[in-house]
Coordinates of C-alpha atoms and ligand atoms in Angstrom, one line a residue:
M1 CA 0.0 0.0 0.0
N2 CA 1.3 3.4 -0.9
R3 CA 1.6 6.4 1.6
K4 CA -1.8 7.8 0.5
G5 CA -3.6 4.5 1.0
Q6 CA -1.9 4.2 4.4
V7 CA -3.1 7.6 5.5
A8 CA -6.6 6.9 4.2
T9 CA -6.7 3.7 6.3
V10 CA -5.6 5.4 9.4
K11 CA -8.2 8.0 8.8
A12 CA -10.9 5.4 8.4
V13 CA -9.9 3.6 11.7
V14 CA -9.7 6.9 13.6
F15 CA -13.2 7.8 12.1
A16 CA -14.7 4.5 13.3
A17 CA -13.1 4.7 16.7
A18 CA -14.5 8.2 17.3
L19 CA -17.9 7.2 16.2
A20 CA -18.0 4.1 18.4
P21 CA -19.1 5.8 21.6
F22 CA -22.0 7.4 19.8
T23 CA -22.9 4.2 18.2
A24 CA -22.8 2.4 21.6
L25 CA -25.0 5.3 23.1
A26 CA -27.5 5.0 20.3
I27 CA -27.7 1.2 20.7
A28 CA -28.2 1.5 24.5
A29 CA -30.9 4.2 24.0
F30 CA -32.9 1.9 21.7
T31 CA -32.5 -1.1 23.9
N32 CA -33.3 0.5 27.3
G33 CA -29.6 0.2 28.2
L34 CA -29.0 3.7 29.5
G35 CA -29.6 2.8 33.2
A36 CA -31.6 4.3 35.9
N37 CA -30.8 7.8 34.9
P38 CA -30.6 8.1 31.0
V39 CA -30.0 11.9 31.0
E40 CA -27.1 11.5 33.3
T41 CA -25.6 8.7 31.2
I42 CA -25.9 10.7 28.0
T43 CA -24.5 13.8 29.7
H44 CA -21.6 11.9 31.1
T45 CA -20.7 10.1 27.9
T46 CA -20.9 13.0 25.6
G47 CA -19.1 15.3 28.1
E48 CA -16.3 12.8 28.6
W49 CA -15.9 12.3 24.8
T50 CA -16.0 15.9 24.1
L51 CA -13.0 16.4 26.4
R52 CA -11.1 13.3 25.3
L53 CA -11.4 14.3 21.6
L54 CA -10.5 17.9 22.3
L55 CA -7.3 16.7 24.1
A56 CA -6.7 14.2 21.3
T57 CA -6.9 17.2 18.8
L58 CA -4.5 19.2 20.9
A59 CA -2.1 16.1 21.1
I60 CA -1.7 15.9 17.3
T61 CA 0.8 18.7 16.8
P62 CA 3.1 17.8 19.7
L63 CA 3.1 14.2 18.3
R64 CA 4.0 15.3 15.0
H65 CA 7.0 17.4 16.4
L66 CA 8.0 14.4 18.4
T67 CA 7.8 11.7 15.6
G68 CA 8.3 13.8 12.4
W69 CA 5.1 12.2 11.0
V70 CA 3.7 15.1 9.0
W71 CA 0.7 13.2 7.9
L72 CA -0.7 13.3 11.5
A73 CA -1.9 16.8 10.7
R74 CA -4.4 15.4 8.3
L75 CA -6.2 13.8 11.3
R76 CA -6.6 17.0 13.2
R77 CA -9.7 18.4 11.4
M78 CA -11.5 15.2 11.7
V79 CA -10.8 14.6 15.4
G80 CA -11.6 18.2 16.1
L81 CA -15.0 18.0 14.4
F82 CA -15.7 14.7 16.3
A83 CA -15.1 16.7 19.6
F84 CA -17.5 19.3 18.3
F85 CA -20.0 16.6 17.4
Y86 CA -20.1 15.2 20.9
L87 CA -20.2 18.7 22.3
M88 CA -23.4 19.4 20.3
L89 CA -24.9 16.3 21.6
H90 CA -23.9 17.2 25.1
F91 CA -25.2 20.8 24.9
T92 CA -28.5 19.5 23.1
T93 CA -29.0 17.0 25.9
Y94 CA -28.7 19.9 28.5
A95 CA -30.8 22.4 26.4
V96 CA -33.7 19.8 25.7
L97 CA -33.7 17.5 28.7
D98 CA -32.3 19.7 31.5
A99 CA -33.6 23.2 30.3
S100 CA -36.6 22.2 28.3
L101 CA -35.5 24.6 25.6
D102 CA -36.2 27.5 27.9
L103 CA -33.8 30.2 27.0
A104 CA -34.3 32.3 30.0
Y105 CA -33.4 29.3 32.1
V106 CA -30.2 28.7 30.1
V107 CA -29.2 32.4 30.4
E108 CA -29.8 32.3 34.1
D109 CA -27.9 29.0 34.6
V110 CA -24.9 30.3 32.6
A111 CA -25.0 33.5 34.8
D112 CA -25.4 31.5 38.1
R113 CA -23.6 28.3 38.0
L114 CA -19.7 28.7 37.4
Y115 CA -19.4 25.3 35.8
I116 CA -22.1 26.0 33.3
T117 CA -20.4 29.5 32.6
A118 CA -17.1 27.6 31.8
G119 CA -18.8 24.9 29.7
F120 CA -20.7 27.5 27.7
A121 CA -17.7 29.7 27.1
A122 CA -15.9 26.6 25.7
F123 CA -18.9 26.0 23.5
V124 CA -19.1 29.5 22.2
M125 CA -15.4 29.4 21.4
L126 CA -15.6 26.3 19.4
V127 CA -18.5 27.2 17.3
P128 CA -16.4 29.6 15.0
L129 CA -13.6 26.9 14.8
A130 CA -16.1 24.3 13.6
A131 CA -17.6 26.8 11.2
T132 CA -14.2 27.7 9.7
S133 CA -12.8 24.2 9.5
T134 CA -13.1 23.8 5.7
N135 CA -10.3 24.4 3.2
A136 CA -12.5 27.2 1.6
M137 CA -12.6 29.0 5.0
V138 CA -8.8 28.8 5.4
R139 CA -8.5 30.4 2.0
R140 CA -11.1 33.0 2.7
L141 CA -9.6 34.1 6.1
G142 CA -5.9 33.6 4.9
P143 CA -3.6 31.1 6.8
L144 CA -2.4 33.7 9.3
R145 CA -5.9 35.0 10.5
W146 CA -7.2 31.4 10.4
R147 CA -4.3 30.1 12.7
R148 CA -4.8 33.0 15.1
L149 CA -8.6 32.3 15.3
H150 CA -7.9 28.7 15.8
R151 CA -5.7 29.4 18.8
L152 CA -9.1 29.7 20.7
V153 CA -8.9 25.9 20.9
Y154 CA -6.4 26.3 23.8
A155 CA -8.8 28.6 25.8
A156 CA -11.7 26.2 25.1
G157 CA -9.7 23.3 26.4
V158 CA -8.9 25.2 29.6
C159 CA -12.7 26.2 30.0
G160 CA -13.7 22.5 29.2
V161 CA -11.3 21.3 32.0
L162 CA -12.5 24.0 34.5
H163 CA -16.1 23.0 33.7
Y164 CA -15.3 19.4 34.7
L165 CA -13.4 20.5 37.9
W166 CA -16.1 22.8 39.0
L167 CA -18.9 20.4 38.5
V168 CA -17.4 17.5 40.4
K169 CA -18.4 17.5 44.0
A170 CA -16.3 14.9 45.7
D171 CA -13.7 12.8 43.7
L172 CA -11.6 15.3 41.8
R173 CA -9.1 12.5 40.5
E174 CA -10.5 12.2 36.9
P175 CA -10.8 15.9 36.1
L176 CA -7.4 16.4 37.6
V177 CA -6.0 13.7 35.1
Y178 CA -7.5 15.7 32.3
A179 CA -6.1 19.0 33.7
G180 CA -2.6 17.4 33.9
I181 CA -2.8 16.1 30.2
L182 CA -3.9 19.6 29.1
A183 CA -1.1 21.2 31.0
V184 CA 1.4 19.0 29.2
L185 CA -0.2 19.5 25.9
L186 CA -0.1 23.2 26.3
A187 CA 3.5 23.2 27.6
A188 CA 4.5 21.2 24.6
R189 CA 3.8 24.2 22.5
L190 CA 6.3 26.5 24.2
P191 CA 9.0 27.4 21.6
I192 CA 11.8 25.9 23.8
V193 CA 9.9 22.6 24.1
V194 CA 9.2 22.4 20.3
K195 CA 12.9 23.2 19.5
T196 CA 14.1 20.6 21.9
L197 CA 11.7 17.9 20.5
Q198 CA 12.8 18.8 16.9
A199 CA 16.5 18.7 17.8
R200 CA 16.1 15.4 19.5
R201 CA 14.4 14.1 16.4
S202 CA 17.1 15.4 13.9
K203 CA 19.7 13.9 16.3
G204 CA 17.9 10.4 16.1
A205 CA 17.5 10.8 12.3
G206 CA 21.2 11.6 12.0
K207 CA 22.2 8.5 14.1
A208 CA 20.0 6.3 11.9
T209 CA 21.6 7.6 8.7
A210 CA 25.1 7.1 10.2
A211 CA 24.2 3.5 11.0
V212 CA 23.2 2.7 7.4
A213 CA 26.0 4.8 5.8
P214 CA 28.9 2.8 4.3
Ligands
HEM301 C1 -16.0 21.9 25.6 C2 -17.1 22.0 26.4 C3 -17.6 20.9 27.4 C4 -16.9 19.9 27.9 C5 -15.5 19.5 27.5 C6 -17.8 19.2 28.9 C7 -17.5 18.1 29.6 C8 -18.3 17.6 30.6 C9 -17.9 16.5 31.4 C10 -16.5 15.7 31.3 C11 -18.9 16.3 32.2 C12 -19.0 15.3 33.4 C13 -19.7 14.1 33.0 C14 -19.8 13.3 34.4 O1 -18.8 12.7 34.7 O2 -20.9 13.1 34.9 C15 -20.0 17.3 32.0 C16 -21.2 17.4 32.7 C17 -22.1 18.3 32.5 N1 -22.0 19.3 31.5 FE1 -20.5 19.7 30.1 N2 -19.0 20.0 28.9 C18 -18.9 21.0 28.0 C19 -19.8 22.0 27.8 C20 -21.0 22.1 28.4 C21 -22.1 23.0 28.1 C22 -22.0 24.0 26.9 C23 -23.1 22.8 29.0 C24 -24.4 23.5 29.0 C25 -24.5 24.8 28.8 C26 -22.8 21.6 29.7 C27 -23.5 21.1 30.7 C28 -23.2 20.0 31.6 C29 -24.1 19.5 32.6 C30 -25.5 20.0 33.0 C31 -23.3 18.4 33.1 C32 -23.8 17.5 34.3 C33 -23.4 18.1 35.6 C34 -23.8 17.2 36.8 O3 -23.5 16.2 36.7 O4 -24.4 17.7 37.7 N3 -21.5 21.2 29.4 N4 -19.5 18.1 31.0

């Protein structure tokens, strides 16, 4: 298989993996498998997958710097859009089943409950990113402006983690693990870290070349 075929296969596998939690949730919904509190199950599953996929999106660039696998960048848009897909399900569950589509209730909730404020802020930041994710929008905005806009994903990640930290009442371990992963992924973008990773990779590549050189 050539490189193009390999990337297409990886993309198909990642697509199926990212869709699997939704498929499992849909099957559970149609087979009475959502447990005693279906709203809680849906909110929990969609919230967790939003955060996991948001962090996976943020992991792609550092992983590319670490490995030199340029093709990894081609997964970023898909994984990011899946994060947004789960966020839409998460928000819709809240808006329809918690807030009964009552806009005044949502506005009051966003103003009153800090964890809802943080979640909503993340949502508001991710909407323009999803809307400008196409190649046509990159061309329209210009790469520089597009990249600047898409830096909002870092703030959205921070708000997503704060949302989780603030809503948990007792056991903070899980949100703290997400916070730790986010901190590492943000630190991996510091110029000094990027330079170190790239230098390490070139050194490794140099050694490999020397090993095969006559
Ligand atoms: C990037 C944005 C967001 C992320 C990453 C996220 C993630 C999460 C996570 C991980 C949970 C915990 C699930 C659990 O363990 O039970 C959760 C719960 C929840 N989220 Fe979000 N969320 C986001 C945005 C929102 C928004 C926009 C709203 C509504 C305006 C919202 C409303 C809720 C509610 C009501 C809960 C359940 C709280 C409870 O158990 O009392 N989230 N979210």
